[in-house]
Amino acid sequence: MPADGVLGRLRAAAAGGGPDNPDPVRVADAHDTIAGVPARYVAAPRDTAQAAALLRAAADLDLAVTVRGGGTRQDWGSPPRRLDLILDTTALAGVVEHAAGDLITVVRAGTRLDELAATLAGARQQLALDAPLPGGTIGGAVATNASGPRRMLYGTARDLLIGVTLVRADGVVAHAGGKVVKNVAGYDLAKLVTGAYGTLGLVTECAFRLHPLPAAAAYVTRRVGDAAEAGRLAGTVRAAQLAPAALEVDAPAGGGAAVTVLLEGTPAGVAARAEATRRLLGADATASDEAPDGWGRYPWRGGDIGLKLTAALSGVPGLLADARAAADRHALPLALRGSAGVGVLHAGVPGTADPERVGCLVDALRAATAAVAGHAVVLTAPPAVRDRVDLWGPVDGLALMRRVKQRFDPDARLAPGRFVGGI
Amino acid sequence: MSTTTTDLAALGAALRAAIGADRVISDRQELRTYECDGLAQYKVVPALVALPVDAAQCAAVVRACVAAGVPFVARGSGTGLSGGALPHADGVLIVTSRMRDILEVAPADERAVVQPGVINLAVSRAANPHGWYYAPDPSSQQICSIGGNVAENSGGAHCLKYGFTTNHVTGVELVTPDGDLVRLGGRAPDAPGYDLLGAFVGSEGTLGIATEVTVRLTRLPESVRTLLAAFESTDQAGAATSAIIAAGVVPAAVEMMDALAISAAEAAVHCGYPAGAGAVLIVELDGPEPEVAAQFDQVERLCRDNRAFEIRIAVDDAERALFWKGRKSAFAAVGRISPDYIVQDGVIPRTALPEVLRRIGELSAERGIRVANVFHAGDGNLHPLVLFDASVDGQTERAEEVSGAILDLCVRHGGSITGEHGVGMDKAKYMPRMFTDDDLDTMQLLRCAFDPAGLANPGKVFPTPRLCGEVPGRRKGVHPAQEAGLAEVF
Ligand SMILES: Cc1cc2nc3c(=O)[nH]c(=O)nc-3n(C[C@H](O)[C@H](O)[C@H](O)COP(=O)(O)OP(=O)(O)OC[C@H]3O[C@@H](n4cnc5c(N)ncnc54)[C@H](O)[C@@H]3O)c2cc1C
Ligand SMILES: Cc1cc2nc3c(=O)[nH]c(=O)nc-3n(C[C@H](O)[C@H](O)[C@H](O)COP(=O)(O)OP(=O)(O)OC[C@H]3O[C@@H](n4cnc5c(N)ncnc54)[C@H](O)[C@@H]3O)c2cc1C
């Protein structure tokens, strides 16, 4: 079919779906790539009905589709095997409902996290997901299940997402969960689409449970000699009765390390706990109401290699030591930072590193994480490194996952190849 | 699905060969022990009962069922209140009561690894000496199993702050409905791939059988403080609840009982709640001492501001236990003031509490059916106890009507038909009141991925089983299963 024929049919579908959005479909330009793969068309639906009409048309036209939110994490996962249409969620934005008395909100998926935060702050509430830099959307945060420091207290997107509206590959609209925190009617499809990288459907609306904004917060930091020592100190903090909101280690490639404890609560309570934490961490620990440098950021920059390392909690100090030793062995600078309090660390290696050596380091990190019941996943990497390493590593239950993908997207048109096992 | 007696005899022999003769029950009298779960109004005697002792045996039983094309139903302690573990007449009931080992308590990992038949409270008992406990605490925690909790995504009084089973299970090993053993998650967070663990929790035995569960342990709090506040009306108690939440306090629990529930509890356990109360609230705070102290004063003030006429503060564990005793025994206590009752389970947004409670009162008056309310006020999870006398003509039907109308009320207010007891057999017919056909079809996609043959707990959760070979979303007109008389649309 000639290109303009496809465009016409997508436009017709979109017009059927939403009358007041005259031209949500266009031909892709040079910027419309996903992890380096160029698209042919871009469509920016404004609501669920229009998105459904577009996905139905895409199904009829056998177009491969990848969703784009803020585009900040498009280099995560593998490039799509096939790409015709980018479904851009930037117009699918806005807070649908904020029931402050019920501590819930319903938002469209393209809403930016920072915009939502500003809306909720008016009622002294928050969606307790860390989002340190502007631009990322709710849909992207859900689809990648990214997590930041405060997951220790509040959990991750999977724990906060209580209801979801999604449009399937065939254009059918489905809801699961709802607007109440407690709900066990039917399968929890919200969990299924969290962290699925848009391979099971387009998420158009999310209902979240909210938390009150804490009245007070304090960061208590102690610098130590190396990463493993930081890990051990984190263990000491966990064993105490401090109930931290976050417990982070930061071990830059250059050496040295720090442990930071975030305390949230009432002003009096936080002051007392910050003092207790300072005593526990040792004489030179400092307390501040400002986050330390790099707090909640990944320890890598655009173009670098970024990994997520997980571990059973008792294995965190050992993993920090092993990771450092492996990097030294392969003569690679490795920056480690993350949530020692929950067993999730992030690691960064400069994008200029030799792919062969990076491959060896990834193998070593996989062995080190496997020894502590965890995983090492390469979230982002330059093409030369992607060619050398398996991004995801071993995945339990992969056969079942393939069957789930097959049921939801039998023609493999949604972000094909982006996810585990080439799903 | 009709299975002949000879087929079942052959299956019985296969099961005996696979797991040992003393672990298979086929005697009609013994089978009757298993004819229902905690919802005794449905009774079905299973064709066979299997009592595997480990995952390998569990898988062998499922494989034998698959080979015979016979459905199977998992059962933990059988305390479920929605008929989820109701047996299949031509099927095998797989009971986990011989899988009760706590495999490991690992405080340094904040985890425990247990077999599915382990009793909920046993996990906390094993972890307490180390300073930890298992947070989800259904009222049935002394008898229900972890496997059942996982299947139902059970909640409890402390879920307002701590979340539900799904937030506390980090790994399962399961037998898939085609007999494979698969591990999902484990001790570390965020295993790569789809969150099948999250989808499995709450799937009520329709996606397979959990054979090992890794749970998160929670640190015993440094400090716990509990108060009991008496109000003239549930409206006032509801307003106090809202005020507490609005003030930014997240209590460990906020439980409410109305006058009828209080009088039932008094009759049964003499808990000595303030005389003349139209409603009582139990509010519990826990956490670091300085936080609890600051917030407790605030909660007490908010209760007074909302016209609590009496506030008692538990001075020790014994008194705290007394506050909770009335609440925890409320379901059973109702048995003393009414020959029969239905325990309903619905959820509403917390702010709708006054309106919904008033409407329940009206429904009760209109239909001449008493309703006692006991519930998790903090998260809007109602447990209306609908009282009736089955020996009085028409009362059973009227009670069921009131019970169903309450669920409609919940759905109309944007809530749910179940907050913790599950859909099971009992509420499958209500699912379409909350979900569209497309929603239910989409859930079936997951079901079909796990269980293409439809052998895992068939007939539960979903009103109309979709045939797994169908093209998704292309269904028009009458469902073929319905046409063939295999399924009914409610
Ligand atoms: C430690 C930490 C650091 C962070 N740093 C940053 C940061 O530097 N910048 C930042 O913006 N955010 C950051 N975040 C927040 C978070 O990672 C992003 O907001 C989010 O992951 C990306 O959002 P996006 O809209 O840009 O997604 P995209 O990059 O557009 O998409 C990411 C993936 O999600 C899929 N997807 C997106 N929307 C949907 C949808 N509606 N339905 C289905 N699939 C969808 C895409 O197909 C893609 O696979 C950080 C979080 C943490 C925890
Ligand atoms: C007095 C009383 C109070 C209660 N209070 C609460 C409460 O506060 N909160 C709450 O949430 N519930 C409550 N319940 C309901 C019930 O206790 C829970 O649903 C509990 O989780 C059921 O556990 P069980 O072991 O008895 O499961 P069963 O009743 O045996 O089974 C329940 C469901 O789980 C499935 N199942 C069982 N084991 C497995 C397994 N290993 N793998 C897969 N599926 C399995 C069954 O097929 C069935 O669908 C209460 C019940 C009673 C009788």
Tab-separated table of N, CA, C and O in Angstrom, chain B residues 118-202:
chain	number	residue	atom	x	y	z
B	118	VAL	N	1.588	-23.675	55.189
B	118	VAL	CA	1.956	-23.050	56.473
B	118	VAL	C	0.895	-22.036	56.870
B	118	VAL	O	0.412	-21.257	56.053
B	119	ILE	N	0.539	-22.046	58.149
B	119	ILE	CA	-0.494	-21.130	58.655
B	119	ILE	C	0.101	-19.717	58.776
B	119	ILE	O	1.237	-19.559	59.226
B	120	ASN	N	-0.674	-18.753	58.382
B	120	ASN	CA	-0.231	-17.356	58.388
B	120	ASN	C	0.476	-16.976	59.690
B	120	ASN	O	1.608	-16.482	59.684
B	121	LEU	N	-0.190	-17.241	60.825
B	121	LEU	CA	0.362	-16.794	62.102
B	121	LEU	C	1.675	-17.503	62.442
B	121	LEU	O	2.520	-16.945	63.147
B	122	ALA	N	1.858	-18.713	61.896
B	122	ALA	CA	3.076	-19.471	62.185
B	122	ALA	C	4.306	-18.738	61.646
B	122	ALA	O	5.402	-18.851	62.212
B	123	VAL	N	4.133	-17.984	60.580
B	123	VAL	CA	5.272	-17.263	60.014
B	123	VAL	C	5.723	-16.180	60.998
B	123	VAL	O	6.908	-16.049	61.310
B	124	SER	N	4.757	-15.432	61.522
B	124	SER	CA	5.108	-14.408	62.508
B	124	SER	C	5.694	-15.035	63.768
B	124	SER	O	6.659	-14.534	64.334
B	125	ARG	N	5.112	-16.151	64.199
B	125	ARG	CA	5.638	-16.807	65.411
B	125	ARG	C	7.094	-17.201	65.226
B	125	ARG	O	7.896	-17.087	66.140
B	126	ALA	N	7.424	-17.661	64.000
B	126	ALA	CA	8.800	-18.081	63.750
B	126	ALA	C	9.741	-16.882	63.632
B	126	ALA	O	10.918	-16.973	63.952
B	127	ALA	N	9.192	-15.759	63.170
B	127	ALA	CA	10.043	-14.588	62.936
B	127	ALA	C	10.160	-13.695	64.171
B	127	ALA	O	11.162	-12.996	64.342
B	128	ASN	N	9.155	-13.710	65.043
B	128	ASN	CA	9.129	-12.822	66.216
B	128	ASN	C	10.410	-12.871	67.073
B	128	ASN	O	10.919	-11.813	67.450
B	129	PRO	N	10.917	-14.061	67.378
B	129	PRO	CA	12.118	-14.087	68.223
B	129	PRO	C	13.286	-13.306	67.622
B	129	PRO	O	14.164	-12.856	68.341
B	130	HIS	N	13.279	-13.141	66.317
B	130	HIS	CA	14.348	-12.379	65.663
B	130	HIS	C	14.017	-10.895	65.562
B	130	HIS	O	14.783	-10.119	65.010
B	131	GLY	N	12.798	-10.517	65.997
B	131	GLY	CA	12.415	-9.108	65.920
B	131	GLY	C	11.636	-8.755	64.657
B	131	GLY	O	11.523	-7.584	64.306
B	132	TRP	N	11.091	-9.760	63.990
B	132	TRP	CA	10.381	-9.528	62.737
B	132	TRP	C	9.006	-10.183	62.772
B	132	TRP	O	8.723	-11.003	63.633
B	133	TYR	N	8.152	-9.836	61.841
B	133	TYR	CA	6.853	-10.508	61.714
B	133	TYR	C	6.387	-10.450	60.269
B	133	TYR	O	7.009	-9.776	59.438
B	134	TYR	N	5.304	-11.173	59.979
B	134	TYR	CA	4.715	-11.166	58.640
B	134	TYR	C	3.496	-10.253	58.712
B	134	TYR	O	2.544	-10.527	59.451
B	135	ALA	N	3.519	-9.151	57.956
B	135	ALA	CA	2.535	-8.087	58.184
B	135	ALA	C	1.077	-8.416	57.803
B	135	ALA	O	0.165	-8.072	58.549
B	136	PRO	N	0.786	-9.035	56.662
B	136	PRO	CA	-0.640	-9.248	56.342
B	136	PRO	C	-1.322	-10.145	57.381
B	136	PRO	O	-0.856	-11.242	57.650
B	137	ASP	N	-2.386	-9.615	57.963
B	137	ASP	CA	-2.982	-10.306	59.108
B	137	ASP	C	-4.491	-10.459	58.969
B	137	ASP	O	-5.265	-9.804	59.661
B	138	PRO	N	-4.952	-11.331	58.067
B	138	PRO	CA	-6.395	-11.576	58.002
B	138	PRO	C	-6.901	-12.039	59.374
B	138	PRO	O	-6.136	-12.622	60.137
B	139	SER	N	-8.168	-11.757	59.642
B	139	SER	CA	-8.723	-12.165	60.945
B	139	SER	C	-8.611	-13.669	61.134
B	139	SER	O	-8.634	-14.162	62.254
B	140	SER	N	-8.507	-14.371	60.029
B	140	SER	CA	-8.403	-15.829	60.082
B	140	SER	C	-6.953	-16.290	60.234
B	140	SER	O	-6.644	-17.452	59.987
B	141	GLN	N	-6.063	-15.416	60.647
B	141	GLN	CA	-4.631	-15.721	60.586
B	141	GLN	C	-4.199	-16.926	61.416
B	141	GLN	O	-3.143	-17.488	61.185
B	142	GLN	N	-5.038	-17.317	62.381
B	142	GLN	CA	-4.660	-18.500	63.165
B	142	GLN	C	-4.914	-19.799	62.416
B	142	GLN	O	-4.450	-20.854	62.823
B	143	ILE	N	-5.686	-19.738	61.339
B	143	ILE	CA	-6.021	-20.984	60.645
B	143	ILE	C	-5.754	-20.969	59.143
B	143	ILE	O	-5.563	-22.010	58.543
B	144	CYS	N	-5.741	-19.799	58.498
B	144	CYS	CA	-5.620	-19.812	57.038
B	144	CYS	C	-4.177	-20.035	56.613
B	144	CYS	O	-3.249	-19.781	57.367
B	145	SER	N	-3.999	-20.526	55.389
B	145	SER	CA	-2.669	-20.881	54.912
B	145	SER	C	-2.077	-19.762	54.061
B	145	SER	O	-2.802	-18.956	53.467
B	146	ILE	N	-0.760	-19.751	53.987
B	146	ILE	CA	-0.085	-18.762	53.140
B	146	ILE	C	-0.473	-18.979	51.672
B	146	ILE	O	-0.695	-18.024	50.932
B	147	GLY	N	-0.572	-20.227	51.246
B	147	GLY	CA	-0.986	-20.495	49.858
B	147	GLY	C	-2.355	-19.895	49.573
B	147	GLY	O	-2.569	-19.271	48.535
B	148	GLY	N	-3.283	-20.058	50.512
B	148	GLY	CA	-4.616	-19.467	50.367
B	148	GLY	C	-4.534	-17.944	50.362
B	148	GLY	O	-5.220	-17.268	49.604
B	149	ASN	N	-3.671	-17.387	51.207
B	149	ASN	CA	-3.479	-15.928	51.252
B	149	ASN	C	-2.976	-15.412	49.904
B	149	ASN	O	-3.437	-14.378	49.412
B	150	VAL	N	-2.014	-16.132	49.336
B	150	VAL	CA	-1.474	-15.721	48.036
B	150	VAL	C	-2.578	-15.778	46.983
B	150	VAL	O	-2.770	-14.850	46.197
B	151	ALA	N	-3.328	-16.859	46.998
B	151	ALA	CA	-4.373	-17.035	45.993
B	151	ALA	C	-5.459	-15.971	46.122
B	151	ALA	O	-6.033	-15.529	45.128
B	152	GLU	N	-5.746	-15.545	47.348
B	152	GLU	CA	-6.815	-14.565	47.570
B	152	GLU	C	-6.283	-13.138	47.673
B	152	GLU	O	-7.064	-12.208	47.829
B	153	ASN	N	-4.977	-12.953	47.671
B	153	ASN	CA	-4.387	-11.638	47.975
B	153	ASN	C	-5.028	-11.079	49.252
B	153	ASN	O	-5.579	-9.977	49.275
B	154	SER	N	-4.941	-11.867	50.291
B	154	SER	CA	-5.643	-11.536	51.524
B	154	SER	C	-5.157	-10.240	52.140
B	154	SER	O	-4.001	-9.867	51.995
B	155	GLY	N	-6.086	-9.608	52.839
B	155	GLY	CA	-5.766	-8.383	53.558
B	155	GLY	C	-6.043	-8.575	55.029
B	155	GLY	O	-6.370	-9.674	55.478
B	156	GLY	N	-5.915	-7.508	55.762
B	156	GLY	CA	-6.194	-7.579	57.187
B	156	GLY	C	-6.267	-6.181	57.747
B	156	GLY	O	-6.180	-5.205	57.011
B	157	ALA	N	-6.417	-6.109	59.065
B	157	ALA	CA	-6.620	-4.806	59.697
B	157	ALA	C	-5.446	-3.854	59.459
B	157	ALA	O	-5.625	-2.653	59.393
B	158	HIS	N	-4.244	-4.388	59.331
B	158	HIS	CA	-3.079	-3.505	59.232
B	158	HIS	C	-2.653	-3.196	57.797
B	158	HIS	O	-1.579	-2.655	57.563
B	159	CYS	N	-3.513	-3.544	56.845
B	159	CYS	CA	-3.160	-3.344	55.437
B	159	CYS	C	-3.214	-1.893	55.007
B	159	CYS	O	-2.647	-1.523	53.990
B	160	LEU	N	-3.917	-1.062	55.783
B	160	LEU	CA	-3.996	0.352	55.445
B	160	LEU	C	-2.585	0.913	55.307
B	160	LEU	O	-2.261	1.601	54.342
B	161	LYS	N	-1.734	0.597	56.259
B	161	LYS	CA	-0.375	1.119	56.224
B	161	LYS	C	0.568	0.164	55.503
B	161	LYS	O	1.461	0.604	54.780
B	162	TYR	N	0.372	-1.122	55.682
B	162	TYR	CA	1.388	-2.072	55.232
B	162	TYR	C	1.092	-2.763	53.907
B	162	TYR	O	1.913	-3.496	53.390
B	163	GLY	N	-0.092	-2.558	53.358
B	163	GLY	CA	-0.383	-3.192	52.082
B	163	GLY	C	-0.891	-4.615	52.260
B	163	GLY	O	-1.048	-5.105	53.382
B	164	PHE	N	-1.137	-5.251	51.128
B	164	PHE	CA	-1.801	-6.553	51.111
B	164	PHE	C	-0.792	-7.653	50.820
B	164	PHE	O	0.388	-7.377	50.629
B	165	THR	N	-1.278	-8.872	50.727
B	165	THR	CA	-0.379	-9.988	50.475
B	165	THR	C	0.544	-9.701	49.289
B	165	THR	O	1.736	-9.970	49.341
B	166	THR	N	-0.017	-9.118	48.244
B	166	THR	CA	0.776	-8.882	47.028
B	166	THR	C	1.993	-8.008	47.283
B	166	THR	O	3.004	-8.124	46.596
B	167	ASN	N	1.931	-7.145	48.282
B	167	ASN	CA	3.069	-6.293	48.609
B	167	ASN	C	4.081	-7.008	49.512
B	167	ASN	O	5.129	-6.449	49.825
B	168	HIS	N	3.760	-8.220	49.932
B	168	HIS	CA	4.619	-8.926	50.880
B	168	HIS	C	5.073	-10.293	50.384
B	168	HIS	O	5.652	-11.055	51.141
B	169	VAL	N	4.731	-10.612	49.152
B	169	VAL	CA	5.202	-11.866	48.583
B	169	VAL	C	6.208	-11.511	47.503
B	169	VAL	O	5.893	-10.756	46.585
B	170	THR	N	7.427	-12.002	47.642
B	170	THR	CA	8.454	-11.625	46.659
B	170	THR	C	8.821	-12.786	45.738
B	170	THR	O	9.556	-12.597	44.785
B	171	GLY	N	8.299	-13.962	46.032
B	171	GLY	CA	8.591	-15.083	45.142
B	171	GLY	C	7.615	-16.219	45.348
B	171	GLY	O	7.081	-16.400	46.451
B	172	VAL	N	7.321	-16.934	44.295
B	172	VAL	CA	6.591	-18.201	44.439
B	172	VAL	C	7.217	-19.230	43.508
B	172	VAL	O	7.780	-18.893	42.470
B	173	GLU	N	7.092	-20.477	43.943
B	173	GLU	CA	7.297	-21.580	43.015
B	173	GLU	C	5.899	-22.116	42.790
B	173	GLU	O	5.133	-22.262	43.741
B	174	LEU	N	5.551	-22.357	41.534
B	174	LEU	CA	4.206	-22.858	41.290
B	174	LEU	C	4.216	-24.003	40.298
B	174	LEU	O	5.138	-24.130	39.490
B	175	VAL	N	3.182	-24.813	40.420
B	175	VAL	CA	2.930	-25.812	39.387
B	175	VAL	C	1.967	-25.155	38.416
B	175	VAL	O	0.874	-24.741	38.799
B	176	THR	N	2.371	-25.027	37.174
B	176	THR	CA	1.472	-24.424	36.183
B	176	THR	C	0.362	-25.412	35.877
B	176	THR	O	0.500	-26.618	36.131
B	177	PRO	N	-0.731	-24.934	35.301
B	177	PRO	CA	-1.838	-25.854	35.014
B	177	PRO	C	-1.479	-26.949	34.004
B	177	PRO	O	-2.254	-27.870	33.821
B	178	ASP	N	-0.310	-26.865	33.384
B	178	ASP	CA	0.069	-28.049	32.596
B	178	ASP	C	1.143	-28.878	33.274
B	178	ASP	O	1.739	-29.757	32.658
B	179	GLY	N	1.386	-28.590	34.548
B	179	GLY	CA	2.207	-29.517	35.335
B	179	GLY	C	3.688	-29.178	35.417
B	179	GLY	O	4.460	-29.962	35.945
B	180	ASP	N	4.093	-28.006	34.911
B	180	ASP	CA	5.500	-27.605	35.037
B	180	ASP	C	5.728	-26.880	36.362
B	180	ASP	O	4.836	-26.200	36.863
B	181	LEU	N	6.943	-27.011	36.882
B	181	LEU	CA	7.311	-26.230	38.067
B	181	LEU	C	8.056	-24.984	37.606
B	181	LEU	O	9.050	-25.087	36.891
B	182	VAL	N	7.559	-23.817	38.007
B	182	VAL	CA	8.166	-22.558	37.564
B	182	VAL	C	8.395	-21.684	38.785
B	182	VAL	O	7.563	-21.649	39.696
B	183	ARG	N	9.532	-20.978	38.789
B	183	ARG	CA	9.793	-20.008	39.854
B	183	ARG	C	9.584	-18.597	39.342
B	183	ARG	O	10.036	-18.273	38.243
B	184	LEU	N	8.917	-17.788	40.120
B	184	LEU	CA	8.740	-16.380	39.773
B	184	LEU	C	9.223	-15.561	40.964
B	184	LEU	O	8.772	-15.774	42.073
B	185	GLY	N	10.149	-14.652	40.707
B	185	GLY	CA	10.666	-13.828	41.794
B	185	GLY	C	11.485	-14.650	42.760
B	185	GLY	O	11.890	-15.780	42.455
B	186	GLY	N	11.739	-14.084	43.928
B	186	GLY	CA	12.547	-14.785	44.917
B	186	GLY	C	12.907	-13.840	46.032
B	186	GLY	O	12.077	-13.060	46.482
B	187	ARG	N	14.165	-13.895	46.471
B	187	ARG	CA	14.568	-13.049	47.602
B	187	ARG	C	14.910	-11.640	47.206
B	187	ARG	O	14.835	-10.721	48.007
B	188	ALA	N	15.387	-11.476	45.983
B	188	ALA	CA	15.755	-10.135	45.524
B	188	ALA	C	14.532	-9.499	44.877
B	188	ALA	O	13.639	-10.198	44.415
B	189	PRO	N	14.467	-8.175	44.841
B	189	PRO	CA	13.322	-7.522	44.187
B	189	PRO	C	13.451	-7.511	42.667
B	189	PRO	O	14.538	-7.769	42.129
B	190	ASP	N	12.351	-7.218	41.979
B	190	ASP	CA	12.353	-6.843	40.557
B	190	ASP	C	12.999	-7.858	39.613
B	190	ASP	O	13.878	-7.505	38.827
B	191	ALA	N	12.589	-9.107	39.664
B	191	ALA	CA	13.118	-10.069	38.688
B	191	ALA	C	12.771	-9.584	37.282
B	191	ALA	O	11.692	-9.029	37.069
B	192	PRO	N	13.671	-9.759	36.299
B	192	PRO	CA	13.377	-9.259	34.957
B	192	PRO	C	12.217	-10.011	34.301
B	192	PRO	O	11.979	-11.175	34.599
B	193	GLY	N	11.509	-9.311	33.417
B	193	GLY	CA	10.387	-9.941	32.709
B	193	GLY	C	9.058	-9.417	33.210
B	193	GLY	O	8.999	-8.504	34.030
B	194	TYR	N	7.984	-9.993	32.679
B	194	TYR	CA	6.647	-9.599	33.126
B	194	TYR	C	6.461	-9.930	34.606
B	194	TYR	O	7.024	-10.911	35.103
B	195	ASP	N	5.655	-9.138	35.268
B	195	ASP	CA	5.383	-9.368	36.677
B	195	ASP	C	4.304	-10.459	36.816
B	195	ASP	O	3.186	-10.190	37.237
B	196	LEU	N	4.682	-11.663	36.438
B	196	LEU	CA	3.715	-12.767	36.531
B	196	LEU	C	3.416	-13.097	37.993
B	196	LEU	O	2.331	-13.583	38.313
B	197	LEU	N	4.377	-12.797	38.855
B	197	LEU	CA	4.131	-12.994	40.282
B	197	LEU	C	2.961	-12.107	40.726
B	197	LEU	O	2.036	-12.566	41.398
B	198	GLY	N	3.019	-10.843	40.308
B	198	GLY	CA	1.945	-9.918	40.662
B	198	GLY	C	0.606	-10.368	40.105
B	198	GLY	O	-0.447	-10.171	40.717
B	199	ALA	N	0.625	-10.968	38.930
B	199	ALA	CA	-0.616	-11.437	38.323
B	199	ALA	C	-1.113	-12.719	38.992
B	199	ALA	O	-2.313	-12.954	39.104
B	200	PHE	N	-0.171	-13.523	39.471
B	200	PHE	CA	-0.549	-14.792	40.117
B	200	PHE	C	-1.217	-14.540	41.470
B	200	PHE	O	-2.182	-15.207	41.835
B	201	VAL	N	-0.681	-13.569	42.210
B	201	VAL	CA	-1.255	-13.264	43.525
B	201	VAL	C	-2.688	-12.769	43.312
B	201	VAL	O	-2.941	-11.879	42.513
B	202	GLY	N	-3.613	-13.371	44.001
B	202	GLY	CA	-5.015	-12.993	43.856
B	202	GLY	C	-5.726	-13.712	42.728
B	202	GLY	O	-6.865	-13.379	42.416
